[in-house]
Short mmCIF file of C-alpha atoms (C1' of nucleotides) in Angstrom, two decimals:
data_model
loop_
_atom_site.label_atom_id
_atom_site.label_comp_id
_atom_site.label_asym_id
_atom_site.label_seq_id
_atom_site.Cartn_x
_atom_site.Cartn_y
_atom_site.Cartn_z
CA UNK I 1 83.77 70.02 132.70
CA UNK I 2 83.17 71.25 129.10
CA UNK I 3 80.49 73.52 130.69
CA UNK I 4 78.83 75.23 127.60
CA UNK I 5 79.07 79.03 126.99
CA UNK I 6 77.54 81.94 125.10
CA UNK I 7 80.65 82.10 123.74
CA UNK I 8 81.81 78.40 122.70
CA UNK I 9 78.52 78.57 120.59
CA UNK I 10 78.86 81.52 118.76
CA UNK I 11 82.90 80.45 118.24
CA UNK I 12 80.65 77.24 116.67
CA UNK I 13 78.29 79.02 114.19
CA UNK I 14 81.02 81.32 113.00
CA UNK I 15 83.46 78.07 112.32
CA UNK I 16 79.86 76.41 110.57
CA UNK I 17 79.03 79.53 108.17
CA UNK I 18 83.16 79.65 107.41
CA UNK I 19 83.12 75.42 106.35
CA UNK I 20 79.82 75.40 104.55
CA UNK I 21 78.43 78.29 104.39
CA UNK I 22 75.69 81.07 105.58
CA UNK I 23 72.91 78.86 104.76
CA UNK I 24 74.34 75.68 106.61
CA UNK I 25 73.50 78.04 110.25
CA UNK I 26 71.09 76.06 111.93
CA UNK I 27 70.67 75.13 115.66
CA UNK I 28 71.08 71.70 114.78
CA UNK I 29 73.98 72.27 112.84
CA UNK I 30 75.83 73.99 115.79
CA UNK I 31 74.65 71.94 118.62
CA UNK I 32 75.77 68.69 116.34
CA UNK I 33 79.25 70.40 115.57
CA UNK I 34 79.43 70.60 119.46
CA UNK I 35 78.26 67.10 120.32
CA UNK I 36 75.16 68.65 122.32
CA UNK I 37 71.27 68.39 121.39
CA UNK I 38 69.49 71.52 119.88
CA UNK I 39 67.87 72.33 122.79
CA UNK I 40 70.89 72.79 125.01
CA UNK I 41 71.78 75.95 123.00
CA UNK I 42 68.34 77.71 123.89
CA UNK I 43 70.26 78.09 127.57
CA UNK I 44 72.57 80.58 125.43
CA UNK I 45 70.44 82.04 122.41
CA UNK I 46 67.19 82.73 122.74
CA UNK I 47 66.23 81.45 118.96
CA UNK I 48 67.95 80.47 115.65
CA UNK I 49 67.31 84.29 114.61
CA UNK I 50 69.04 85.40 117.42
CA UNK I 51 72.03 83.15 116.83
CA UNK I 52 72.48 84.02 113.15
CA UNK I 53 72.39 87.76 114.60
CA UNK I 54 74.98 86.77 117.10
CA UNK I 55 77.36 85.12 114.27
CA UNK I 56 76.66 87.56 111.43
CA UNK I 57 77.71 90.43 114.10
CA UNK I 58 81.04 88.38 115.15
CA UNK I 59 82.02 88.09 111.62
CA UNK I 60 81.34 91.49 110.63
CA UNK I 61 83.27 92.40 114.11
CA UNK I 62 86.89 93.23 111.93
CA UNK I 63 84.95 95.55 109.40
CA UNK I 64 83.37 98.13 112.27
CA UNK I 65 86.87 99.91 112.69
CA UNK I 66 87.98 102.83 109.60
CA UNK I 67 91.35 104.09 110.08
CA UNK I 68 91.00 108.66 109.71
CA UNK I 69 93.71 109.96 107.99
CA UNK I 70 92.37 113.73 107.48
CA UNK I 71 92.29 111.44 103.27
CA UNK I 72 88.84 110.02 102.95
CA UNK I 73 89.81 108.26 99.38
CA UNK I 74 93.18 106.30 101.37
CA UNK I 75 90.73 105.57 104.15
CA UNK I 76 87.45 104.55 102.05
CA UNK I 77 90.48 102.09 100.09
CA UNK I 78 91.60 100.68 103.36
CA UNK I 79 88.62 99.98 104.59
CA UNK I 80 86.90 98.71 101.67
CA UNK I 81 89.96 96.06 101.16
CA UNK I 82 89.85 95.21 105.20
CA UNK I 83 86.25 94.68 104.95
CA UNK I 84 86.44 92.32 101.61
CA UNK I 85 89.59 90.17 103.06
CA UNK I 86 87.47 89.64 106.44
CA UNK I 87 84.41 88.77 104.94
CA UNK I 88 85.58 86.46 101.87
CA UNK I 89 86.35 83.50 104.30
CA UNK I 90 82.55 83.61 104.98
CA UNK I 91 80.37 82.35 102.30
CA UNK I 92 77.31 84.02 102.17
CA UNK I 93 78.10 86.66 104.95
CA UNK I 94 78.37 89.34 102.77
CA UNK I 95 75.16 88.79 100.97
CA UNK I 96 73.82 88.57 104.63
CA UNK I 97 75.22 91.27 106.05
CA UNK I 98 74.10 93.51 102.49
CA UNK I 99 70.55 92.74 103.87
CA UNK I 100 70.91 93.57 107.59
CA UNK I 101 73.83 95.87 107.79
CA UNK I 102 71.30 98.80 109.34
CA UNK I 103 70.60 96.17 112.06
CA UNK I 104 74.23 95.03 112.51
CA UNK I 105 76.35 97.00 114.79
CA UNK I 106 80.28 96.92 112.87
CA UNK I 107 78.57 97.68 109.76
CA UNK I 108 76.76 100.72 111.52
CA UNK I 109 80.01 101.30 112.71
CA UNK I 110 81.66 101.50 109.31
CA UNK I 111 79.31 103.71 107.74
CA UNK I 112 79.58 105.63 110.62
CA UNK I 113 83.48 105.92 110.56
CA UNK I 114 83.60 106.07 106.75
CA UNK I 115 80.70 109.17 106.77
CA UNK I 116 82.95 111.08 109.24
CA UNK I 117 85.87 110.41 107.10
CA UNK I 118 84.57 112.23 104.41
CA UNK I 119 82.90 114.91 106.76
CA UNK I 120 86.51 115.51 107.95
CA UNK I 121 87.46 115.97 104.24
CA UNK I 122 85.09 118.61 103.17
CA UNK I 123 82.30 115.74 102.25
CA UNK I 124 79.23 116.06 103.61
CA UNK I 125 75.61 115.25 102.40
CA UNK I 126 73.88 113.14 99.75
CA UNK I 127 77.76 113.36 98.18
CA UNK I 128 78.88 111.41 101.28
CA UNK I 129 76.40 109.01 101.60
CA UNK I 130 76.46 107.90 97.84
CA UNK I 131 79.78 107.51 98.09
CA UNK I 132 80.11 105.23 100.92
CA UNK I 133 76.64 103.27 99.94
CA UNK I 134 78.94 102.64 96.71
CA UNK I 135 81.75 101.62 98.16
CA UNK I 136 79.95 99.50 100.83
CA UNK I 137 78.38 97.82 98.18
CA UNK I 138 80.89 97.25 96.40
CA UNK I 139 83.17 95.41 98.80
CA UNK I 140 80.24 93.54 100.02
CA UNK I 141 79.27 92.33 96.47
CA UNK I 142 83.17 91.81 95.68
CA UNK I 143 83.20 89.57 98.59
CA UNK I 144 80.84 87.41 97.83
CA UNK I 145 83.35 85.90 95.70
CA UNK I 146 82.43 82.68 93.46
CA UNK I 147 78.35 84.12 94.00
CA UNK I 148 79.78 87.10 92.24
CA UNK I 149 81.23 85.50 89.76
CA UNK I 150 78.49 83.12 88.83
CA UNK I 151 76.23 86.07 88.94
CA UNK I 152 78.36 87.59 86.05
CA UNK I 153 77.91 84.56 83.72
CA UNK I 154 74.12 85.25 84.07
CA UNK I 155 74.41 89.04 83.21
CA UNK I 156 76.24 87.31 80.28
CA UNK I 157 73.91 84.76 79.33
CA UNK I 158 71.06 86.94 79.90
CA UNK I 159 71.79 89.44 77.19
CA UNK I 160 71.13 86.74 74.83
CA UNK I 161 68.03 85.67 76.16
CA UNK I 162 65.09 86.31 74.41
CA UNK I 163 63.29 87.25 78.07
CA UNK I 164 65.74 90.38 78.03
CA UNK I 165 65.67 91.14 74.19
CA UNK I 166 66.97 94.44 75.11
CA UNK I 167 70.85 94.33 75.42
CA UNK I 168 72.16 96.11 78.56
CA UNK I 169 75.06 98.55 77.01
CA UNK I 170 75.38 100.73 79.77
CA UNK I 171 75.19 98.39 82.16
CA UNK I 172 77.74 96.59 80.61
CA UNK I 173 79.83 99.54 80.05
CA UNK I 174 79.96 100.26 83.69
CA UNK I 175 79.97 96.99 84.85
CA UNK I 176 83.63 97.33 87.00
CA UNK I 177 81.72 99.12 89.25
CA UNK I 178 79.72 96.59 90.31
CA UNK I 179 81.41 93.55 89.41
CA UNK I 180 83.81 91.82 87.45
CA UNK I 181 84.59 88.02 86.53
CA UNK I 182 87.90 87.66 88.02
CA UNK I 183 86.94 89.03 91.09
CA UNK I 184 90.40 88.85 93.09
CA UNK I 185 92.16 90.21 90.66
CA UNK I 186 89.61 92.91 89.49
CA UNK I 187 88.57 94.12 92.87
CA UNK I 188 91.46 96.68 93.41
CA UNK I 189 90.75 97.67 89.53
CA UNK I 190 87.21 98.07 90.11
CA UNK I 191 87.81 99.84 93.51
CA UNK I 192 90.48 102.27 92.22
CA UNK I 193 87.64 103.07 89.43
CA UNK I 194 85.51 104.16 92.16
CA UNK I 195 87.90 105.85 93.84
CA UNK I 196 89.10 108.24 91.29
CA UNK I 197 85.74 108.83 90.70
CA UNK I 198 84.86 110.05 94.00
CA UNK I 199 88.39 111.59 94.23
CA UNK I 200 87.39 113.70 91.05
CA UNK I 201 84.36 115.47 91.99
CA UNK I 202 86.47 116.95 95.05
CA UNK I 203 88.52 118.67 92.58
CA UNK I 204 86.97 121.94 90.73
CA UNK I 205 85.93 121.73 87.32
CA UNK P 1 40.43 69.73 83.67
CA UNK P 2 41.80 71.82 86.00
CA UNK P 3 45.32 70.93 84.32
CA UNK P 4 48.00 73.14 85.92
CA UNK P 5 50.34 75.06 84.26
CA UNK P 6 53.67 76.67 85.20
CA UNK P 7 51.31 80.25 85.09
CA UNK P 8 49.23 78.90 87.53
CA UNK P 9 51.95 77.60 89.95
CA UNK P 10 53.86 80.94 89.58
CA UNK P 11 50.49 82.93 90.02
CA UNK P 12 50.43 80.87 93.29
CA UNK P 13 53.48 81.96 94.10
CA UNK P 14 53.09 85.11 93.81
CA UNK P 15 50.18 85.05 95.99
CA UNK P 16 51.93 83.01 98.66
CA UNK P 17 54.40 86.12 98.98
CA UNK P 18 51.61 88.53 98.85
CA UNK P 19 49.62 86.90 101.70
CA UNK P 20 52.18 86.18 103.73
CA UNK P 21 55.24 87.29 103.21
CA UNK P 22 58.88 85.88 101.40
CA UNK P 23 59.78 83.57 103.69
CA UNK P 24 56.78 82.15 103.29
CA UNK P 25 57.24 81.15 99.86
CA UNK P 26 57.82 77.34 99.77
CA UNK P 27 56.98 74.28 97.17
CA UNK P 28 54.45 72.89 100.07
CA UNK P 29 53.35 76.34 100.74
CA UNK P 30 52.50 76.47 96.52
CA UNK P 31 51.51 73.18 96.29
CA UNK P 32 48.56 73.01 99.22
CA UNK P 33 47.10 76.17 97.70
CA UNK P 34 46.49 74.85 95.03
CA UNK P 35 45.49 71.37 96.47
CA UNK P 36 48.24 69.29 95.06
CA UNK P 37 50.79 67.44 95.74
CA UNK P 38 53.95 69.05 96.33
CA UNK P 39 55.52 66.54 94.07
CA UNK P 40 53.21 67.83 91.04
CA UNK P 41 55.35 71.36 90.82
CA UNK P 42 58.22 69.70 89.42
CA UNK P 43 56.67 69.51 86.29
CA UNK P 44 56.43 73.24 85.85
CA UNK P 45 59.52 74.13 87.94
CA UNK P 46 62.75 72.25 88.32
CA UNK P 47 63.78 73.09 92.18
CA UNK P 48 62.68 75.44 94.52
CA UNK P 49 65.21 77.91 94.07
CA UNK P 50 64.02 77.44 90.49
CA UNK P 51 60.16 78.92 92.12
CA UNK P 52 62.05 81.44 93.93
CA UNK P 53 63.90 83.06 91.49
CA UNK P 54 60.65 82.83 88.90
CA UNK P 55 58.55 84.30 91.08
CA UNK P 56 60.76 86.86 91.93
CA UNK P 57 61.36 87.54 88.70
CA UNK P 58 57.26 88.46 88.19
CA UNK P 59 56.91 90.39 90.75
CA UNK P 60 59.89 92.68 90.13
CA UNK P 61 58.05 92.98 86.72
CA UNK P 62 56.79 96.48 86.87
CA UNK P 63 59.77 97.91 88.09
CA UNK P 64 61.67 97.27 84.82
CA UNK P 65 60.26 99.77 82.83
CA UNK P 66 62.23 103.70 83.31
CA UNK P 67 60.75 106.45 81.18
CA UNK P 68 63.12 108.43 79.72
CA UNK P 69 62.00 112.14 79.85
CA UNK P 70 65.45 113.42 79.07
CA UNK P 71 65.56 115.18 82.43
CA UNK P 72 67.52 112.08 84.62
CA UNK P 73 66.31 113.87 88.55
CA UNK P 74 62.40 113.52 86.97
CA UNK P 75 63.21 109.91 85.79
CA UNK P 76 64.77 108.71 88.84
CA UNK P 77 61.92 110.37 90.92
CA UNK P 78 59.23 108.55 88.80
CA UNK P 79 60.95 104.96 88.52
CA UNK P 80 61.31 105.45 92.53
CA UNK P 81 57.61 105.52 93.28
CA UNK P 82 56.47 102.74 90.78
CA UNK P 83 59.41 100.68 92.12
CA UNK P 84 57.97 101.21 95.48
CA UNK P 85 55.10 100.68 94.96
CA UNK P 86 54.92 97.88 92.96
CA UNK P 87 57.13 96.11 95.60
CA UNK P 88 55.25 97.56 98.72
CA UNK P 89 52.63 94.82 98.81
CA UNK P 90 55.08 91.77 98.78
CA UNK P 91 56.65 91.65 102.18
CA UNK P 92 60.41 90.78 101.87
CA UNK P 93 60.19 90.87 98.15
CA UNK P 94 62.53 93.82 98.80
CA UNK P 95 65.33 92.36 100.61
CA UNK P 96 65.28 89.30 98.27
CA UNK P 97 65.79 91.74 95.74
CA UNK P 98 68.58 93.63 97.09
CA UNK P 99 70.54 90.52 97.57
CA UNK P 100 69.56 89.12 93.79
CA UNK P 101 69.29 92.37 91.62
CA UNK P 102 72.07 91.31 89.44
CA UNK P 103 70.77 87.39 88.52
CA UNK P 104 66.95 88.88 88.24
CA UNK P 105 66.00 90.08 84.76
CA UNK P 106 63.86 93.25 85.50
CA UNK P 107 66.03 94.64 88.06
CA UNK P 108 69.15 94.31 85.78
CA UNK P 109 66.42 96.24 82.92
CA UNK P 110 65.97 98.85 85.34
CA UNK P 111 69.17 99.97 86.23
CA UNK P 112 69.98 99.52 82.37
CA UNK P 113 67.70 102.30 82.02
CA UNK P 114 68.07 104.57 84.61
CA UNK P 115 71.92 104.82 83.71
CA UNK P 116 70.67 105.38 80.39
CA UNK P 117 68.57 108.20 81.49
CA UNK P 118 71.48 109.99 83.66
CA UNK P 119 73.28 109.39 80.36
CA UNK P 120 70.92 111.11 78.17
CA UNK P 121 71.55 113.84 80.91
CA UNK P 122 74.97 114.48 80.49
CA UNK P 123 75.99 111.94 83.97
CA UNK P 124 78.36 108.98 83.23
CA UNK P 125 80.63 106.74 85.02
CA UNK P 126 81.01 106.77 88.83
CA UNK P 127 78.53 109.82 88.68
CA UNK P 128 75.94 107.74 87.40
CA UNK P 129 76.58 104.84 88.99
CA UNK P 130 76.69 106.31 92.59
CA UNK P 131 73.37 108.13 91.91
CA UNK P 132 71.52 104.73 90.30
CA UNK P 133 72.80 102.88 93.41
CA UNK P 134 72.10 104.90 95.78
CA UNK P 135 67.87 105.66 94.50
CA UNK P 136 68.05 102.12 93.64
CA UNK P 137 68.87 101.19 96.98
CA UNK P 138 66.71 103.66 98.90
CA UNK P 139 63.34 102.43 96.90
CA UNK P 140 63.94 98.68 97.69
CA UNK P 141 65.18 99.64 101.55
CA UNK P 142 61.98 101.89 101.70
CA UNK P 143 60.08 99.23 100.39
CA UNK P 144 59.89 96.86 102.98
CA UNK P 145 58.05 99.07 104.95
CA UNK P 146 57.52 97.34 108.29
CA UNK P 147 61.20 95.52 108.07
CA UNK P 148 62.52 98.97 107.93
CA UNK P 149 60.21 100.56 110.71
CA UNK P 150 61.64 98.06 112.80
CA UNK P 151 64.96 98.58 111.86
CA UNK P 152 65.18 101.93 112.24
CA UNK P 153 64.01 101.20 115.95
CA UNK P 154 66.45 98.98 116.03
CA UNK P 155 69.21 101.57 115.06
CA UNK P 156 67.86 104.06 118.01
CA UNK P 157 67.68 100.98 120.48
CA UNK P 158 71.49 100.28 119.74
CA UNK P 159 72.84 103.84 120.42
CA UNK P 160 71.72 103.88 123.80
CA UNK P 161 73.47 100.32 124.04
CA UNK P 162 77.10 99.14 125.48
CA UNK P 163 77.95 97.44 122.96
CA UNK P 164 77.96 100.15 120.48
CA UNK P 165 79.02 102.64 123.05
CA UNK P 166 80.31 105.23 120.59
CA UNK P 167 77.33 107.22 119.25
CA UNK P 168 76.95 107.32 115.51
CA UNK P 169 76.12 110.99 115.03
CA UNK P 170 77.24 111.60 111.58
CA UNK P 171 74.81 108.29 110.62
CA UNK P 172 72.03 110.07 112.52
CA UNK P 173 72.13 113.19 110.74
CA UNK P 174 72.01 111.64 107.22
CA UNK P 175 69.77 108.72 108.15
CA UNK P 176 66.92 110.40 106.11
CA UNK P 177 69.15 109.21 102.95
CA UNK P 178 68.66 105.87 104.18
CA UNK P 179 65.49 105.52 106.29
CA UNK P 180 62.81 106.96 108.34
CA UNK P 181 60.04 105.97 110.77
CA UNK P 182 57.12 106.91 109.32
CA UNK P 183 58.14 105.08 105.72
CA UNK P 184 55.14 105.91 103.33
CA UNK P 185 55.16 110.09 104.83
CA UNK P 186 59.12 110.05 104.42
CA UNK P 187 59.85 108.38 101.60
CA UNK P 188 58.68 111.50 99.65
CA UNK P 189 60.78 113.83 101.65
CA UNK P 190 63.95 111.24 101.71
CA UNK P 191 63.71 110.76 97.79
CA UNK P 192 63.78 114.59 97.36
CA UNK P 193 66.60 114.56 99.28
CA UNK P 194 68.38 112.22 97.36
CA UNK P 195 67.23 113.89 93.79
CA UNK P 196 68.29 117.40 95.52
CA UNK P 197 71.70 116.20 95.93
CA UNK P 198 72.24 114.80 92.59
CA UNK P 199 70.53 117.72 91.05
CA UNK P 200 72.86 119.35 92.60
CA UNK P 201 75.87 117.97 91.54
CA UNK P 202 75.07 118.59 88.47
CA UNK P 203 74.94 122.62 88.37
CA UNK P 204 78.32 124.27 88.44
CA UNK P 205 79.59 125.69 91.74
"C1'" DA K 1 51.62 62.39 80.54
"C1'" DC K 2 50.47 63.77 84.81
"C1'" DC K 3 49.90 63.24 89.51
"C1'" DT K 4 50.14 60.59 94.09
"C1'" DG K 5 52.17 58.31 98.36
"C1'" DA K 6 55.64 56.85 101.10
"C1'" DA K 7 60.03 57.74 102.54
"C1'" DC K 8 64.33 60.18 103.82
"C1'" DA K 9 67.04 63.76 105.55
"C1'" DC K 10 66.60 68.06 107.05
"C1'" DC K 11 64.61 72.46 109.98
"C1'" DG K 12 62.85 75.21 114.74
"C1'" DT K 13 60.65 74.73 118.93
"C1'" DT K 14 57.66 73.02 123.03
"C1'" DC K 15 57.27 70.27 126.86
"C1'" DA K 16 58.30 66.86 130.25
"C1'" DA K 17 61.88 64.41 132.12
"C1'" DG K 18 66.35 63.23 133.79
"C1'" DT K 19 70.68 64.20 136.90
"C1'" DA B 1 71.27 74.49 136.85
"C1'" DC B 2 72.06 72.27 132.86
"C1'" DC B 3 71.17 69.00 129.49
"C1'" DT B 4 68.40 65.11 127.20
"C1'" DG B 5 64.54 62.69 124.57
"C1'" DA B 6 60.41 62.44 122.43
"C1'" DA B 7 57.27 64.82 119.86
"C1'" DC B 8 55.17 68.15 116.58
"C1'" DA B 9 54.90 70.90 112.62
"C1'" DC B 10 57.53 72.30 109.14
"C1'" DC B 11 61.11 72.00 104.77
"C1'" DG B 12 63.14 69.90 99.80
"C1'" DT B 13 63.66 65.99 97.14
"C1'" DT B 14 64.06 60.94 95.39
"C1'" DC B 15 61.88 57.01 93.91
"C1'" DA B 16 58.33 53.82 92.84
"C1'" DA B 17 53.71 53.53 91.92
"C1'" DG B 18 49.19 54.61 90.23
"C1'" DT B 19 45.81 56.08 86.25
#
DNA sequence: ACCTGAACACCGTTCAAGT
DNA sequence: ACCTGAACACCGTTCAAGT
C-alpha cells in the first residue's frame, strides 16, 4: 500500500512551494516531505527541472481560464484578480511563472483567452498585446506580495543613493502601475488605474 | 601582491556569467577562478545573493543610459538594440533581469528615462507605461536568444499537445510581439512592429 | 588584515543493490 | 516493478586557525 504516484508527488511539491516557498522545490525536499528517498521520485519525474515544470504548471492551473463577456475591461479585471488570489498562496510562483509563462501552458492559456477578449471587443494588434502584457504583469508582480513590497522600499532607498544620483520622477509618478507598498489594499487601485486607461483609448478623442 | 579587490571578484563574476551562463554564477564558481578560497569573497561581498545582485547590477550597466531625441518611437527603437545587445552575450542575464528590474539600479534608470522620453512626446500615464513595458519586455525576452528559440519551439510543440487541446490562434497571430525563431533576423522586424503600433496610437484616427 | 581548512547542511544524479 | 543506500560532484556559510 501507499504505492507512489505521478500525482501524490506533484500534490507534494505544490504543498512544499505553498509552506516555504518556490526556492525550497527540491527532489529532496519532496521525497523527504513524503518519507521516500530522492531517487524514488525519478520513477515519476524525469529530473528536478521537470518537477518544478510539473508544480509551477499545477499552480498556475486556476489562472488558464478568462471568463468572455463581449467587455474585455470586466473580463481583463476578473481575470487579473483570479489570477493574483490563486497565485499569492505561492511564494515565489509568480516571479516564476513571470519568467516561464511562454513555456507554461495556463499562462499561454490566459494570454490566449485575454487576447481574444479584446479581439471580440474591437482590440486587436500591438493595442491588445500591450494591454494584456500590462495587465499580466501587473497581477503577477502584485502577487508576489511581501517581494513586492520589499522591492518598493529599495525603489525608495535607492533614490537617495548616491549610485542613482538621478531621482526617478516619472517613475515615481507612475509607480501604481507597477507597484505599490500596501499591496492588498492597492492592487484593485492600481488595477482600476490600468483599466481606465485601457478603457479610454477605446473611446474617440 | 595580487591583493583582491571587490572589482576583481565582480569582474570575475561577470565573466563567470559570460562563459557560462547565469546559473552558473556561484561564490565557488568566483572563487576557483580566481584561485582562492571561496571563503576569501566575503571580504568584498557579504552573501551570495549579495554577488548576484552586484554583478547583475554591472552588467545591466549599459542599458541605463536612453537618449532623448525628443521623438519617443526613435528613442525606444535605439535603447532596444543597445539593451539587446549589451545583454545578448550573458546567457540568462535576461531572465534574471526580468524577474529583478525593479531592485536593480540601471534597469530602474532606464525605464526612468524612456517614460521620460514618451513624456517629452506628448505620452503619459497608462499610455506610456504600456508602451515602456511592453519594448522593455520584448528586448530582455529577445535577449536570451537561445532560451527563447527554445521556447518558442516549445510553444509550437504544445499546440499539437492534449493537454492544451484548445489551439491558441489569436497568440499565434501576434506572437511576433513577443517572439520569433530566428531571434537576431526578427528582432528587427518584431521591434518595428511594436514602434508601428505605438506610433500609431499616437496619430489621430 | 587577509586568507585558509575543516566542517556542516544542503543540492541533483548515477549506479548497483535489495525485495 | 519499485524502492533503497552509498557515492560523487556540486552549493552556501560558520567557525577556528594560520600568517
Amino acid at each position: 500500500m501507499n504505492a507512489l504516484t505521478t500525482d501524490i508527488v506533484l500534490a507534494a511539491g505544490v504543498a512544499v512551494v505553498r509552506e516555504h516557498g518556490w526556492n525550497a522545490l527540491s527532489m529532496r525536499a519532496v521525497a523527504a516531505r513524503l518519507d521516500v528517498t530522492p531517487m524514488a521520485l525519478y520513477r515519476h519525474v524525469s529530473s528536478a527541472e521537470a518537477l518544478s515544470e510539473a508544480v509551477l504548471t499545477a499552480i498556475a492551473g486556476p489562472i488558464a481560464e478568462v471568463t468572455r463577456s463581449g467587455d474585455a475591461i470586466a473580463d481583463l479585471e476578473a481575470w487579473a484578480r483570479r489570477a493574483y488570489a490563486a497565485l499569492v498562496p505561492y511564494p515565489g510562483a509568480a516571479t516564476a511563472l513571470l519568467v516561464r509563462w511562454f513555456e507554461t501552458a495556463p499562462a499561454l492559456r490566459a494570454v490566449e483567452g485575454l487576447l481574444q477578449s479584446m479581439y471580440d471587443d474591437g482590440v486587436d494588434g500591438f493595442e491588445a498585446v500591450a494591454a494584456v502584457n500590462v495587465v499580466f504583469m501587473f497581477a503577477l508582480m502584485r502577487a508576489q506580495g511581501e517581494q513586492s513590497v520589499r522591492s518598493a522600499g529599495v525603489v525608495r532607498r535607492r533614490l537617495r543613493t548616491a549610485a542613482v544620483a538621478e531621482s526617478l520622477p516619472r517613475l515615481t509618478g507612475l509607480m501604481e502601475h507597477y507597484t505599490t507598498a500596501r499591496f492588498d489594499l492597492h492592487f484593485e487601485y492600481g488595477l482600476q488605474a490600468l483599466l481606465n486607461g485601457i478603457a479610454a483609448r477605446s473611446v474617440p478623442a
